[in-house]
XYZ file of N, CA, C and O in Angstrom:
540
model
N 14.304 -15.375 -19.925
C 13.443 -14.269 -20.255
C 13.886 -12.999 -19.524
O 13.999 -11.954 -20.118
N 14.136 -13.095 -18.225
C 14.627 -11.978 -17.430
C 15.909 -12.404 -16.736
O 15.886 -12.823 -15.585
N 17.046 -12.301 -17.409
C 18.295 -12.806 -16.834
C 18.678 -12.128 -15.517
O 19.267 -12.749 -14.662
N 18.349 -10.852 -15.350
C 18.693 -10.159 -14.103
C 17.968 -10.777 -12.918
O 18.522 -10.899 -11.844
N 16.700 -11.140 -13.121
C 15.940 -11.763 -12.035
C 16.554 -13.102 -11.647
O 16.637 -13.442 -10.480
N 16.970 -13.876 -12.640
C 17.597 -15.166 -12.366
C 18.891 -14.996 -11.594
O 19.166 -15.729 -10.645
N 19.682 -14.013 -11.985
C 20.932 -13.747 -11.278
C 20.666 -13.303 -9.854
O 21.355 -13.724 -8.922
N 19.646 -12.469 -9.675
C 19.299 -11.999 -8.326
C 18.814 -13.161 -7.465
O 19.155 -13.247 -6.280
N 18.035 -14.061 -8.047
C 17.559 -15.213 -7.289
C 18.724 -16.118 -6.908
O 18.782 -16.627 -5.791
N 19.656 -16.322 -7.825
C 20.833 -17.141 -7.521
C 21.625 -16.520 -6.386
O 22.035 -17.203 -5.453
N 21.833 -15.209 -6.465
C 22.585 -14.502 -5.414
C 21.869 -14.646 -4.079
O 22.503 -14.876 -3.054
N 20.550 -14.542 -4.083
C 19.763 -14.654 -2.849
C 19.902 -16.052 -2.244
O 20.111 -16.195 -1.041
N 19.805 -17.078 -3.061
C 19.926 -18.456 -2.580
C 21.341 -18.708 -2.076
O 21.541 -19.297 -1.013
N 22.333 -18.226 -2.810
C 23.727 -18.388 -2.402
C 23.979 -17.690 -1.069
O 24.588 -18.251 -0.164
N 23.471 -16.464 -0.930
C 23.646 -15.720 0.317
C 22.957 -16.421 1.470
O 23.490 -16.503 2.566
N 21.760 -16.934 1.228
C 21.036 -17.642 2.288
C 21.823 -18.858 2.753
O 21.901 -19.128 3.948
N 22.435 -19.567 1.810
C 23.244 -20.735 2.173
C 24.444 -20.349 3.017
O 24.785 -21.036 3.973
N 25.088 -19.231 2.665
C 26.234 -18.764 3.453
C 25.816 -18.434 4.877
O 26.507 -18.767 5.830
N 24.676 -17.789 5.022
C 24.195 -17.373 6.340
C 23.727 -18.577 7.148
O 24.026 -18.692 8.338
N 23.024 -19.493 6.514
C 22.468 -20.650 7.221
C 23.565 -21.528 7.827
O 23.365 -22.129 8.880
N 24.701 -21.580 7.180
C 25.787 -22.453 7.634
C 26.839 -21.721 8.469
O 27.804 -22.340 8.927
N 26.668 -20.445 8.691
C 27.708 -19.641 9.328
C 27.641 -19.691 10.853
O 26.567 -19.769 11.439
N 28.811 -19.610 11.464
C 28.905 -19.485 12.919
C 28.514 -18.066 13.306
O 28.489 -17.170 12.458
N 28.219 -17.821 14.585
C 27.893 -16.447 15.000
C 29.002 -15.443 14.653
O 28.714 -14.340 14.203
N 30.258 -15.831 14.826
C 31.362 -14.928 14.490
C 31.405 -14.658 12.986
O 31.646 -13.529 12.549
N 31.145 -15.693 12.190
C 31.123 -15.524 10.732
C 29.944 -14.653 10.305
O 30.064 -13.865 9.368
N 28.811 -14.754 10.997
C 27.657 -13.906 10.670
C 28.005 -12.429 10.847
O 27.636 -11.595 10.016
N 28.713 -12.119 11.908
C 29.135 -10.730 12.132
C 30.089 -10.301 11.019
O 29.975 -9.195 10.484
N 30.968 -11.182 10.647
C 31.903 -10.897 9.562
C 31.139 -10.630 8.255
O 31.472 -9.683 7.526
N 30.123 -11.415 7.970
C 29.293 -11.216 6.776
C 28.599 -9.857 6.840
O 28.507 -9.146 5.832
N 28.122 -9.483 8.019
C 27.472 -8.180 8.158
C 28.450 -7.053 7.834
O 28.096 -6.105 7.123
N 29.681 -7.161 8.322
C 30.682 -6.144 8.001
C 30.944 -6.097 6.498
O 31.071 -5.017 5.910
N 31.021 -7.256 5.859
C 31.239 -7.312 4.415
C 30.097 -6.618 3.680
O 30.331 -5.860 2.725
N 28.878 -6.869 4.117
C 27.712 -6.243 3.499
C 27.712 -4.729 3.714
O 27.374 -3.976 2.799
N 28.062 -4.292 4.908
C 28.140 -2.848 5.174
C 29.123 -2.198 4.210
O 28.814 -1.177 3.572
N 30.300 -2.787 4.074
C 31.316 -2.223 3.185
C 30.841 -2.210 1.737
O 31.104 -1.253 0.994
N 30.130 -3.246 1.332
C 29.598 -3.300 -0.035
C 28.596 -2.162 -0.264
O 28.662 -1.463 -1.285
N 27.693 -1.968 0.685
C 26.689 -0.910 0.531
C 27.330 0.483 0.580
O 26.898 1.382 -0.150
N 28.347 0.652 1.400
C 29.036 1.945 1.447
C 29.761 2.224 0.127
O 29.781 3.368 -0.342
N 30.332 1.208 -0.477
C 31.009 1.380 -1.771
C 30.002 1.778 -2.853
O 30.287 2.647 -3.684
N 28.841 1.152 -2.831
C 27.792 1.510 -3.799
C 27.383 2.965 -3.595
O 27.255 3.731 -4.563
N 27.189 3.363 -2.350
C 26.795 4.742 -2.055
C 27.861 5.727 -2.537
O 27.528 6.773 -3.123
N 29.130 5.399 -2.305
C 30.214 6.280 -2.767
C 30.195 6.427 -4.287
O 30.370 7.526 -4.810
N 29.995 5.328 -4.975
C 29.919 5.387 -6.435
C 28.768 6.254 -6.904
O 28.909 7.039 -7.856
N 27.646 6.134 -6.231
C 26.485 6.963 -6.579
C 26.781 8.433 -6.330
O 26.441 9.299 -7.147
N 27.418 8.723 -5.203
C 27.727 10.117 -4.865
C 28.587 10.776 -5.932
O 28.424 11.963 -6.223
N 29.485 10.012 -6.518
C 30.358 10.549 -7.556
C 29.573 10.912 -8.819
O 29.998 11.783 -9.586
N 28.425 10.262 -9.033
C 27.628 10.512 -10.237
C 26.503 11.521 -10.027
O 25.855 11.918 -10.986
N 26.274 11.936 -8.777
C 25.159 12.842 -8.491
C 25.601 14.295 -8.660
O 26.644 14.701 -8.170
N 24.771 15.052 -9.360
C 24.994 16.490 -9.533
C 23.650 17.182 -9.380
O 22.716 16.910 -10.151
N 23.514 18.050 -8.373
C 22.252 18.752 -8.095
C 21.081 17.784 -7.927
O 20.015 17.978 -8.503
N 21.321 16.722 -7.164
C 20.314 15.694 -6.886
C 19.774 15.017 -8.141
O 18.625 14.568 -8.170
N 20.598 14.905 -9.155
C 20.206 14.223 -10.380
C 21.340 13.294 -10.795
O 22.496 13.598 -10.512
N 21.122 12.223 -11.467
C 19.825 11.658 -11.836
C 19.124 11.021 -10.624
O 19.773 10.499 -9.713
N 17.833 11.080 -10.666
C 17.021 10.647 -9.530
C 17.258 9.182 -9.169
O 17.346 8.848 -7.990
N 17.380 8.307 -10.172
C 17.582 6.884 -9.861
C 18.890 6.646 -9.102
O 18.976 5.763 -8.254
N 19.896 7.452 -9.364
C 21.169 7.318 -8.662
C 21.034 7.829 -7.223
O 21.570 7.232 -6.287
N 20.289 8.907 -7.057
C 20.030 9.433 -5.707
C 19.274 8.386 -4.888
O 19.586 8.147 -3.714
N 18.313 7.723 -5.501
C 17.533 6.687 -4.813
C 18.430 5.511 -4.446
O 18.370 4.996 -3.321
N 19.273 5.081 -5.369
C 20.190 3.968 -5.096
C 21.132 4.317 -3.956
O 21.398 3.494 -3.077
N 21.640 5.552 -3.949
C 22.509 6.001 -2.860
C 21.773 5.903 -1.530
O 22.294 5.363 -0.551
N 20.554 6.412 -1.500
C 19.762 6.383 -0.266
C 19.488 4.977 0.211
O 19.595 4.686 1.410
N 19.156 4.102 -0.713
C 18.895 2.706 -0.340
C 20.159 2.030 0.188
O 20.112 1.296 1.178
N 21.287 2.279 -0.456
C 22.542 1.665 -0.021
C 22.959 2.165 1.347
O 23.355 1.375 2.214
N 22.863 3.475 1.559
C 23.195 4.013 2.881
C 22.214 3.492 3.931
O 22.613 3.161 5.048
N 20.936 3.402 3.557
C 19.937 2.871 4.492
C 20.244 1.446 4.909
O 20.128 1.095 6.092
N 20.656 0.623 3.963
C 21.004 -0.762 4.283
C 22.227 -0.824 5.194
O 22.255 -1.592 6.154
N 23.237 -0.021 4.890
C 24.433 0.014 5.736
C 24.070 0.483 7.141
O 24.525 -0.106 8.134
N 23.246 1.500 7.236
C 22.831 2.029 8.539
C 22.063 0.983 9.331
O 22.305 0.801 10.531
N 21.159 0.264 8.672
C 20.400 -0.781 9.379
C 21.314 -1.892 9.878
O 21.125 -2.418 10.981
N 22.305 -2.270 9.088
C 23.235 -3.310 9.512
C 24.086 -2.842 10.694
O 24.316 -3.603 11.640
N 24.545 -1.600 10.656
C 25.325 -1.065 11.777
C 24.453 -0.998 13.023
O 24.896 -1.352 14.120
N 23.211 -0.577 12.855
C 22.283 -0.532 13.983
C 22.048 -1.929 14.553
O 21.969 -2.111 15.772
N 21.975 -2.931 13.689
C 21.809 -4.312 14.140
C 23.029 -4.772 14.936
O 22.896 -5.409 15.982
N 24.215 -4.445 14.441
C 25.432 -4.788 15.182
C 25.421 -4.125 16.553
O 25.761 -4.746 17.556
N 25.011 -2.870 16.591
C 24.950 -2.137 17.852
C 23.951 -2.770 18.815
O 24.231 -2.930 19.996
N 22.810 -3.170 18.301
C 21.763 -3.720 19.176
C 22.107 -5.101 19.714
O 21.518 -5.548 20.695
N 23.066 -5.772 19.102
C 23.445 -7.104 19.581
C 24.645 -7.083 20.528
O 25.071 -8.138 20.995
N 25.175 -5.894 20.807
C 26.301 -5.817 21.741
C 25.856 -6.272 23.132
O 24.793 -5.877 23.616
N 26.658 -7.110 23.747
C 26.397 -7.565 25.113
C 27.181 -6.643 26.042
O 28.366 -6.848 26.293
N 26.494 -5.614 26.541
C 27.159 -4.583 27.331
C 27.703 -5.132 28.652
O 28.716 -4.666 29.147
N 27.026 -6.143 29.197
C 27.459 -6.712 30.472
C 28.736 -7.529 30.302
O 29.707 -7.362 31.032
N 28.729 -8.419 29.343
C 29.909 -9.272 29.135
C 31.022 -8.552 28.401
O 32.200 -8.801 28.640
N 30.651 -7.659 27.477
C 31.650 -6.980 26.665
C 32.349 -5.829 27.357
O 33.429 -5.426 26.946
N 31.714 -5.309 28.379
C 32.251 -4.225 29.197
C 32.830 -3.091 28.346
O 32.127 -2.519 27.525
N 34.091 -2.756 28.551
C 34.682 -1.582 27.896
C 34.699 -1.718 26.370
O 34.488 -0.735 25.655
N 34.943 -2.923 25.883
C 34.957 -3.127 24.432
C 33.580 -2.824 23.854
O 33.459 -2.132 22.839
N 32.536 -3.320 24.490
C 31.171 -3.068 24.018
C 30.826 -1.585 24.090
O 30.201 -1.040 23.173
N 31.235 -0.923 25.162
C 30.985 0.518 25.306
C 31.685 1.280 24.178
O 31.098 2.182 23.552
N 32.928 0.919 23.895
C 33.678 1.590 22.829
C 33.072 1.314 21.453
O 32.996 2.223 20.612
N 32.660 0.070 21.217
C 32.017 -0.251 19.940
C 30.715 0.518 19.786
O 30.431 1.050 18.708
N 29.928 0.600 20.850
C 28.670 1.346 20.777
C 28.940 2.808 20.427
O 28.286 3.376 19.551
N 29.926 3.416 21.065
C 30.263 4.811 20.772
C 30.713 4.965 19.312
O 30.343 5.932 18.634
N 31.489 3.998 18.833
C 31.936 4.042 17.444
C 30.758 3.907 16.488
O 30.655 4.661 15.509
N 29.860 2.959 16.756
C 28.699 2.773 15.891
C 27.821 4.024 15.870
O 27.343 4.436 14.802
N 27.606 4.640 17.013
C 26.803 5.869 17.082
C 27.474 6.973 16.260
O 26.807 7.699 15.512
N 28.779 7.083 16.384
C 29.527 8.069 15.607
C 29.376 7.810 14.108
O 29.090 8.730 13.321
N 29.560 6.557 13.698
C 29.456 6.203 12.279
C 28.050 6.489 11.765
O 27.879 7.025 10.660
N 27.039 6.151 12.539
C 25.655 6.409 12.117
C 25.411 7.901 11.915
O 24.774 8.309 10.934
N 25.916 8.714 12.818
C 25.762 10.167 12.682
C 26.488 10.677 11.438
O 25.961 11.521 10.696
N 27.672 10.165 11.212
C 28.454 10.585 10.038
C 27.781 10.171 8.732
O 27.764 10.936 7.769
N 27.214 8.962 8.694
C 26.539 8.514 7.473
C 25.281 9.333 7.202
O 24.947 9.596 6.041
N 24.607 9.733 8.262
C 23.437 10.594 8.086
C 23.860 11.922 7.468
O 23.228 12.418 6.520
N 24.939 12.497 7.969
C 25.470 13.738 7.412
C 25.917 13.529 5.962
O 25.646 14.373 5.093
N 26.582 12.423 5.689
C 27.049 12.137 4.331
C 25.881 12.054 3.361
O 25.971 12.546 2.227
N 24.790 11.472 3.800
C 23.621 11.356 2.939
C 23.049 12.727 2.606
O 22.747 13.021 1.451
N 22.948 13.578 3.613
C 22.363 14.915 3.414
C 23.271 15.793 2.552
O 22.791 16.535 1.691
N 24.568 15.701 2.762
C 25.517 16.573 2.065
C 26.110 15.941 0.808
O 26.863 16.596 0.085
N 25.798 14.675 0.574
C 26.344 13.923 -0.562
C 27.871 13.948 -0.547
O 28.528 14.115 -1.564
N 28.442 13.730 0.630
C 29.898 13.811 0.826
C 30.503 12.410 0.885
O 30.413 11.717 1.901
N 31.139 12.019 -0.201
C 31.719 10.673 -0.266
C 32.931 10.520 0.653
O 33.278 9.398 1.031
N 33.570 11.626 1.034
C 34.715 11.538 1.952
C 34.263 11.058 3.327
O 34.981 10.315 4.001
N 33.071 11.463 3.734
C 32.538 11.003 5.018
C 32.236 9.508 4.950
O 32.507 8.762 5.896
N 31.712 9.062 3.817
C 31.440 7.630 3.642
C 32.754 6.856 3.654
O 32.838 5.775 4.247
N 33.789 7.404 3.040
C 35.107 6.748 3.052
C 35.637 6.638 4.481
O 36.219 5.618 4.856
N 35.423 7.683 5.282
C 35.843 7.647 6.685
C 35.104 6.529 7.425
O 35.713 5.747 8.167
N 33.786 6.448 7.213
C 32.985 5.408 7.865
C 33.441 4.022 7.427
O 33.576 3.107 8.247
N 33.699 3.865 6.135
C 34.165 2.573 5.619
C 35.504 2.187 6.240
O 35.720 1.019 6.587
N 36.373 3.155 6.409
C 37.671 2.887 7.024
C 37.511 2.417 8.472
O 38.187 1.474 8.906
N 36.622 3.052 9.202
C 36.371 2.644 10.589
C 35.770 1.241 10.648
O 36.178 0.413 11.474
N 34.815 0.965 9.764
C 34.200 -0.373 9.713
C 35.249 -1.407 9.347
O 35.297 -2.505 9.926
N 36.116 -1.077 8.410
C 37.163 -2.006 7.992
C 38.107 -2.338 9.146
O 38.530 -3.486 9.298
N 38.394 -1.361 9.981
C 39.250 -1.596 11.149
C 38.601 -2.587 12.110
O 39.254 -3.528 12.583
N 37.307 -2.394 12.392
C 36.600 -3.315 13.290
C 36.486 -4.688 12.639
O 36.681 -5.718 13.288
N 36.207 -4.701 11.340
C 36.072 -5.973 10.616
C 37.360 -6.783 10.681
O 37.322 -8.010 10.811
N 38.493 -6.105 10.614
C 39.766 -6.839 10.650
C 39.914 -7.606 11.964
O 40.462 -8.711 11.988
N 39.413 -7.042 13.059
C 39.413 -7.768 14.330
C 38.550 -9.011 14.260
O 38.939 -10.076 14.762
N 37.382 -8.869 13.638
C 36.504 -10.038 13.480
C 37.119 -11.071 12.553
O 36.949 -12.277 12.757
N 37.834 -10.621 11.541
C 38.505 -11.563 10.636
C 39.490 -12.435 11.415
O 39.574 -13.641 11.186
N 40.205 -11.834 12.350
C 41.151 -12.605 13.175
C 40.415 -13.586 14.076
O 40.894 -14.709 14.296
N 39.263 -13.192 14.597
C 38.468 -14.096 15.443
C 38.020 -15.308 14.633
O 38.150 -16.459 15.069
N 37.498 -15.054 13.444
C 37.005 -16.163 12.599
C 38.159 -17.075 12.188
O 38.025 -18.300 12.210
N 39.308 -16.495 11.846
C 40.471 -17.298 11.449
C 41.002 -18.154 12.589
O 41.485 -19.270 12.367
N 40.899 -17.663 13.812
C 41.462 -18.399 14.938
C 40.560 -19.517 15.446
O 40.969 -20.308 16.277
N 39.356 -19.597 14.933
C 38.426 -20.644 15.390
C 38.516 -21.875 14.578
O 38.772 -22.096 13.547
């Protein structure tokens, strides 16, 4: 009757299974994947927006950036500053920078800023990919 709802429910169950079975390192990797997905959606929306129209695209952009921002904030809040020392300090500074840039990108509808943020996230994600592969 509503095929989109069924697909969304399947995706939700599949995602829950991936998360439930994941190691802590894999969970971080999944978060990076989700951030990149939401940033890509936001970039696509930005390309279609002209004078804040169409409204549904502006809303989708805002929701996607909001989700990416919340995930980055979650990564930042889980940094172990004591054990991570300089690496944690550098990651925190990077996350703060990315959050500021995404806020600016949202206000100015600048997809180049989102591309910059995605590139930075991809660089950090590649380090996590090596951690997950080596375990």
